[in-house]
Amino acid sequence: DVKVTQSSRYLVKRTGEKVFLECVQDMDHENMFWYRQDPGLGLRLIYFSYDVKMKEKGDIPEGYSVSREKKERFSLILESASTNQTSMYLCASGSGIGRSEQYFGPGTRLTVT
Amino acid sequence: GESVGLHLPTLSVQEGDNSIINCAYSNSASDYFIWYKQESGKGPQFIIDIRSNMDKRQGQRVTVLLNKTVKHLSLQIAATQPGDSAVYFCAEGGTASKLTFGTGTRLQVTL
C-alpha cells in the first residue's frame, strides 16, 4: 500500500511565524502535491513538483513556498503565517505514468492565531 | 477534515438503497476522471477512475458513468452502507497528472 505521511495532524502557530509542513511518501513517486482544503471550496492546489528540485505553482501559490531536496520528501513553507492561512493542508503523491491517480496523506490542520 | 462537510450539498440515503452522486466538470479537454471518498479526519481515498475513451466503469459496489457530451460524471454506490457516509469528490485531469477537484458532496446514510 502507498503511504503518504505528514509531519503533524494539528498545528497552532502565531501570525508572522515561519511554518514548515513536511510530507513523505514511500512509493518512489515522481509527482508530489500540496493542497489546501476549506469548507465550500474543495481542494485547491498550492504547489506541485514533478522531480527533485523542481517545483511548479498551482492555483493559489501566494504566501507559500516549497522545497523538494529528496524524491520522497516535499515540504510546504509559510514564510510568515497569516490568519487566512488557517486551513487543512493535504499532501499527495502520484506516479504520473499512465494513470494520474494521487494518493493523499491524512492532512495537517493548521490554525494561525 | 472534520469541517469539510460544512456548506456542502448533502445526499441522504437509506441503508441498503443505491446512491447516485453527480458531478459536472469544466474542461472538455480532460481525459481522466477520479472519484475520491473523504471520511471525517482523513485524507481523500481513491475509489474509482475512468478515462475519456470509456463511458462506464465498474468496481466493487461502485460504478462511474461519464457523459462527455454534457460534461457530467456520476458515481453510483450499490446497497449503500453506513461506512459509505463521507464526502465524495470528483476530480478531472489530463496527462500532466495535475487534478482539478470539485467541491464535494456529503453522503449521509440513514439506518
XYZ file of N, CA and C in Angstrom, chain B:
333
model
N -11.103 16.778 6.365
C -11.079 17.119 7.771
C -12.472 17.202 8.365
N -12.549 17.536 9.626
C -13.840 17.499 10.320
C -14.810 18.532 9.765
N -14.283 19.669 9.266
C -15.202 20.707 8.830
C -15.475 20.647 7.340
N -14.959 19.625 6.647
C -15.140 19.557 5.201
C -16.600 19.510 4.839
N -17.421 18.843 5.660
C -18.819 18.643 5.317
C -19.678 19.878 5.411
N -19.192 20.933 6.086
C -19.994 22.135 6.210
C -20.151 22.788 4.851
N -21.292 23.379 4.586
C -21.582 24.137 3.378
C -21.670 23.265 2.133
N -21.619 21.951 2.253
C -21.657 21.094 1.090
C -23.073 20.621 0.815
N -23.393 20.376 -0.492
C -24.666 19.700 -0.777
C -24.633 18.319 -0.128
N -25.783 17.917 0.388
C -25.862 16.658 1.108
C -26.888 15.747 0.473
N -26.476 14.491 0.306
C -27.375 13.449 -0.185
C -27.648 12.505 0.972
N -28.924 12.331 1.283
C -29.294 11.436 2.373
C -29.931 10.190 1.785
N -29.390 9.033 2.137
C -29.834 7.771 1.552
C -30.055 6.756 2.661
N -31.069 5.945 2.489
C -31.328 4.910 3.480
C -30.389 3.720 3.236
N -29.970 3.117 4.317
C -29.109 1.935 4.226
C -29.752 0.888 3.331
N -28.966 0.356 2.418
C -29.457 -0.673 1.511
C -29.898 -0.134 0.163
N -30.220 1.163 0.110
C -30.608 1.768 -1.163
C -29.365 2.061 -1.990
N -29.583 2.380 -3.260
C -28.484 2.806 -4.122
C -28.314 4.319 -4.041
N -27.065 4.770 -4.125
C -26.764 6.201 -4.090
C -26.239 6.628 -5.449
N -26.609 7.840 -5.848
C -26.039 8.406 -7.073
C -25.542 9.803 -6.741
N -24.262 10.000 -6.918
C -23.637 11.298 -6.666
C -23.186 11.862 -8.008
N -23.552 13.105 -8.263
C -23.278 13.711 -9.563
C -22.195 14.771 -9.492
N -21.583 14.987 -10.643
C -20.514 15.976 -10.729
C -20.487 16.530 -12.147
N -20.427 17.857 -12.258
C -20.242 18.492 -13.556
C -18.800 18.940 -13.639
N -18.120 18.603 -14.714
C -16.730 19.046 -14.856
C -16.647 20.153 -15.889
N -15.528 20.829 -15.894
C -15.477 22.086 -16.652
C -14.652 22.027 -17.940
N -13.654 21.148 -17.977
C -12.701 21.186 -19.088
C -12.970 20.050 -20.080
N -13.409 20.403 -21.267
C -13.724 19.369 -22.256
C -12.476 18.619 -22.725
N -11.300 19.172 -22.428
C -10.049 18.504 -22.806
C -9.579 17.494 -21.762
N -10.224 17.459 -20.621
C -9.830 16.490 -19.582
C -10.045 15.073 -20.086
N -9.080 14.209 -19.810
C -9.208 12.844 -20.322
C -9.146 11.794 -19.225
N -9.183 12.242 -17.990
C -9.079 11.296 -16.876
C -9.902 11.835 -15.729
N -10.678 10.967 -15.107
C -11.593 11.395 -14.051
C -11.514 10.410 -12.892
N -11.574 10.968 -11.689
C -11.449 10.128 -10.491
C -12.541 10.509 -9.506
N -12.967 9.536 -8.746
C -13.804 9.781 -7.577
C -12.995 9.441 -6.327
N -13.060 10.373 -5.364
C -12.420 10.169 -4.072
C -13.472 10.199 -2.971
N -13.170 9.479 -1.909
C -14.008 9.469 -0.713
C -13.190 10.035 0.437
N -13.773 10.947 1.200
C -13.051 11.501 2.352
C -13.897 11.353 3.604
N -13.420 10.540 4.507
C -14.080 10.375 5.804
C -13.563 11.438 6.760
N -14.342 11.693 7.770
C -14.005 12.738 8.728
C -12.635 12.493 9.338
N -11.778 13.504 9.295
C -10.455 13.407 9.902
C -9.413 12.684 9.074
N -9.758 12.334 7.830
C -8.817 11.607 6.988
C -8.606 12.322 5.664
N -7.548 11.930 4.965
C -7.326 12.441 3.630
C -8.206 11.710 2.628
N -8.385 12.269 1.442
C -9.193 11.610 0.406
C -8.611 10.253 0.008
N -9.498 9.307 -0.221
C -9.081 7.963 -0.664
C -9.651 7.699 -2.042
N -8.839 7.117 -2.910
C -9.245 6.756 -4.262
C -10.368 5.716 -4.230
N -11.403 5.944 -5.061
C -12.473 4.956 -5.172
C -12.399 4.277 -6.540
N -12.503 5.087 -7.595
C -12.557 4.525 -8.932
C -12.188 5.628 -9.917
N -11.663 5.234 -11.058
C -11.325 6.215 -12.080
C -11.865 5.758 -13.433
N -11.843 6.682 -14.391
C -12.311 6.366 -15.733
C -11.613 7.276 -16.723
N -11.285 6.756 -17.884
C -10.668 7.566 -18.920
C -11.734 8.025 -19.899
N -11.403 9.048 -20.657
C -12.406 9.673 -21.516
C -12.830 8.794 -22.687
N -12.088 7.731 -22.967
C -12.488 6.832 -24.059
C -13.487 5.769 -23.594
N -13.934 5.897 -22.343
C -14.923 4.978 -21.800
C -16.123 5.782 -21.336
N -17.293 5.141 -21.234
C -18.438 5.844 -20.658
C -18.951 5.181 -19.379
N -18.361 4.025 -19.055
C -18.801 3.344 -17.838
C -17.670 2.467 -17.336
N -17.547 2.421 -16.011
C -16.565 1.514 -15.421
C -17.104 1.044 -14.084
N -16.944 -0.228 -13.826
C -17.499 -0.790 -12.587
C -16.403 -1.276 -11.678
N -16.626 -1.058 -10.379
C -15.751 -1.611 -9.362
C -16.591 -2.429 -8.401
N -16.054 -2.596 -7.220
C -16.814 -3.346 -6.235
C -17.882 -2.448 -5.629
N -19.116 -2.686 -5.908
C -20.284 -1.911 -5.439
C -20.356 -0.493 -5.996
N -19.397 -0.092 -6.776
C -19.414 1.262 -7.345
C -19.338 1.205 -8.864
N -20.003 2.191 -9.479
C -19.972 2.350 -10.939
C -19.800 3.822 -11.238
N -18.908 4.134 -12.148
C -18.756 5.514 -12.580
C -19.265 5.611 -14.017
N -20.069 6.648 -14.267
C -20.588 6.916 -15.604
C -20.065 8.258 -16.074
N -19.662 8.310 -17.316
C -19.117 9.530 -17.897
C -19.926 9.908 -19.130
N -20.438 11.126 -19.131
C -21.150 11.650 -20.291
C -20.388 12.878 -20.788
N -19.580 12.682 -21.809
C -18.723 13.765 -22.292
C -19.513 14.836 -23.012
N -20.650 14.467 -23.543
C -21.453 15.431 -24.299
C -21.893 16.587 -23.406
N -22.288 16.257 -22.184
C -22.749 17.291 -21.258
C -21.746 17.502 -20.118
N -20.573 16.911 -20.228
C -19.514 17.058 -19.215
C -20.036 16.711 -17.824
N -20.513 15.504 -17.713
C -21.119 15.055 -16.467
C -20.557 13.708 -16.067
N -20.322 13.601 -14.777
C -19.760 12.385 -14.195
C -20.663 11.968 -13.034
N -20.893 10.694 -12.884
C -21.673 10.263 -11.727
C -21.037 9.038 -11.079
N -21.274 8.919 -9.796
C -20.805 7.764 -9.019
C -22.030 7.072 -8.447
N -22.173 5.817 -8.754
C -23.276 5.043 -8.219
C -22.732 4.057 -7.206
N -23.336 4.035 -6.030
C -22.950 3.094 -4.981
C -24.132 2.171 -4.739
N -23.908 0.902 -4.922
C -24.980 -0.081 -4.737
C -25.076 -0.497 -3.273
N -26.306 -0.717 -2.827
C -26.547 -1.214 -1.465
C -25.740 -0.414 -0.442
N -26.035 0.866 -0.370
C -25.266 1.795 0.470
C -25.242 1.331 1.919
N -24.059 1.443 2.512
C -23.846 1.007 3.889
C -23.455 2.198 4.768
N -23.624 2.092 6.073
C -23.221 3.198 6.958
C -21.770 3.622 6.760
N -20.903 2.686 6.442
C -19.492 3.005 6.204
C -19.254 3.826 4.950
N -20.274 3.991 4.140
C -20.151 4.818 2.941
C -20.361 6.294 3.260
N -20.808 6.608 4.448
C -21.005 8.011 4.836
C -19.671 8.739 4.793
N -19.633 9.792 3.998
C -18.379 10.528 3.789
C -18.668 11.683 2.834
N -17.630 12.444 2.538
C -17.698 13.445 1.480
C -17.049 12.846 0.239
N -17.708 12.990 -0.900
C -17.219 12.427 -2.152
C -16.842 13.568 -3.101
N -15.640 13.447 -3.664
C -15.133 14.442 -4.598
C -14.908 13.807 -5.955
N -15.280 14.543 -7.008
C -14.815 14.146 -8.330
C -13.595 15.006 -8.661
N -12.764 14.503 -9.536
C -11.598 15.253 -9.990
C -11.391 14.971 -11.471
N -10.938 15.977 -12.195
C -10.653 15.813 -13.622
C -9.187 16.132 -13.857
N -8.619 15.474 -14.841
C -7.211 15.712 -15.116
C -6.830 15.360 -16.536
N -5.626 15.818 -16.885
C -5.071 15.473 -18.182
C -3.834 14.634 -17.984
N -3.009 14.542 -18.998
C -1.850 13.665 -18.925
C -0.768 14.210 -18.006
N -0.871 15.464 -17.615
C 0.168 16.058 -16.774
C 0.073 15.648 -15.323
N -0.852 14.818 -14.977
C -1.014 14.319 -13.608
C -1.530 15.373 -12.635
N -1.896 16.528 -13.113
C -2.466 17.557 -12.262
C -3.980 17.390 -12.280
N -4.603 17.420 -11.105
C -6.030 17.217 -10.996
C -6.725 18.486 -10.539
N -7.951 18.677 -11.016
C -8.805 19.759 -10.535
C -9.997 19.109 -9.854
N -10.225 19.498 -8.592
C -11.244 18.846 -7.771
C -12.536 19.642 -7.741
N -13.653 18.927 -7.669
C -14.933 19.551 -7.384
C -15.029 19.874 -5.908
N -16.100 20.544 -5.523
C -16.242 20.980 -4.134
C -16.768 19.887 -3.219
N -17.298 18.824 -3.777
C -17.702 17.682 -2.970
C -19.173 17.608 -2.647
N -19.621 16.397 -2.365
C -20.982 16.103 -1.920
C -20.905 15.233 -0.687
N -21.695 15.587 0.307
C -21.697 14.795 1.529
C -22.783 13.727 1.428
N -22.403 12.480 1.635
C -23.356 11.377 1.637
C -23.647 10.977 3.081
N -24.934 11.021 3.436
C -25.367 10.587 4.772
C -26.202 9.329 4.609
N -25.823 8.291 5.291
C -26.560 7.035 5.225
C -27.381 6.881 6.505
N -28.674 6.780 6.324
C -29.561 6.655 7.478
C -29.974 5.197 7.665
N -30.181 4.832 8.908
C -30.489 3.423 9.219
C -31.982 3.141 9.079
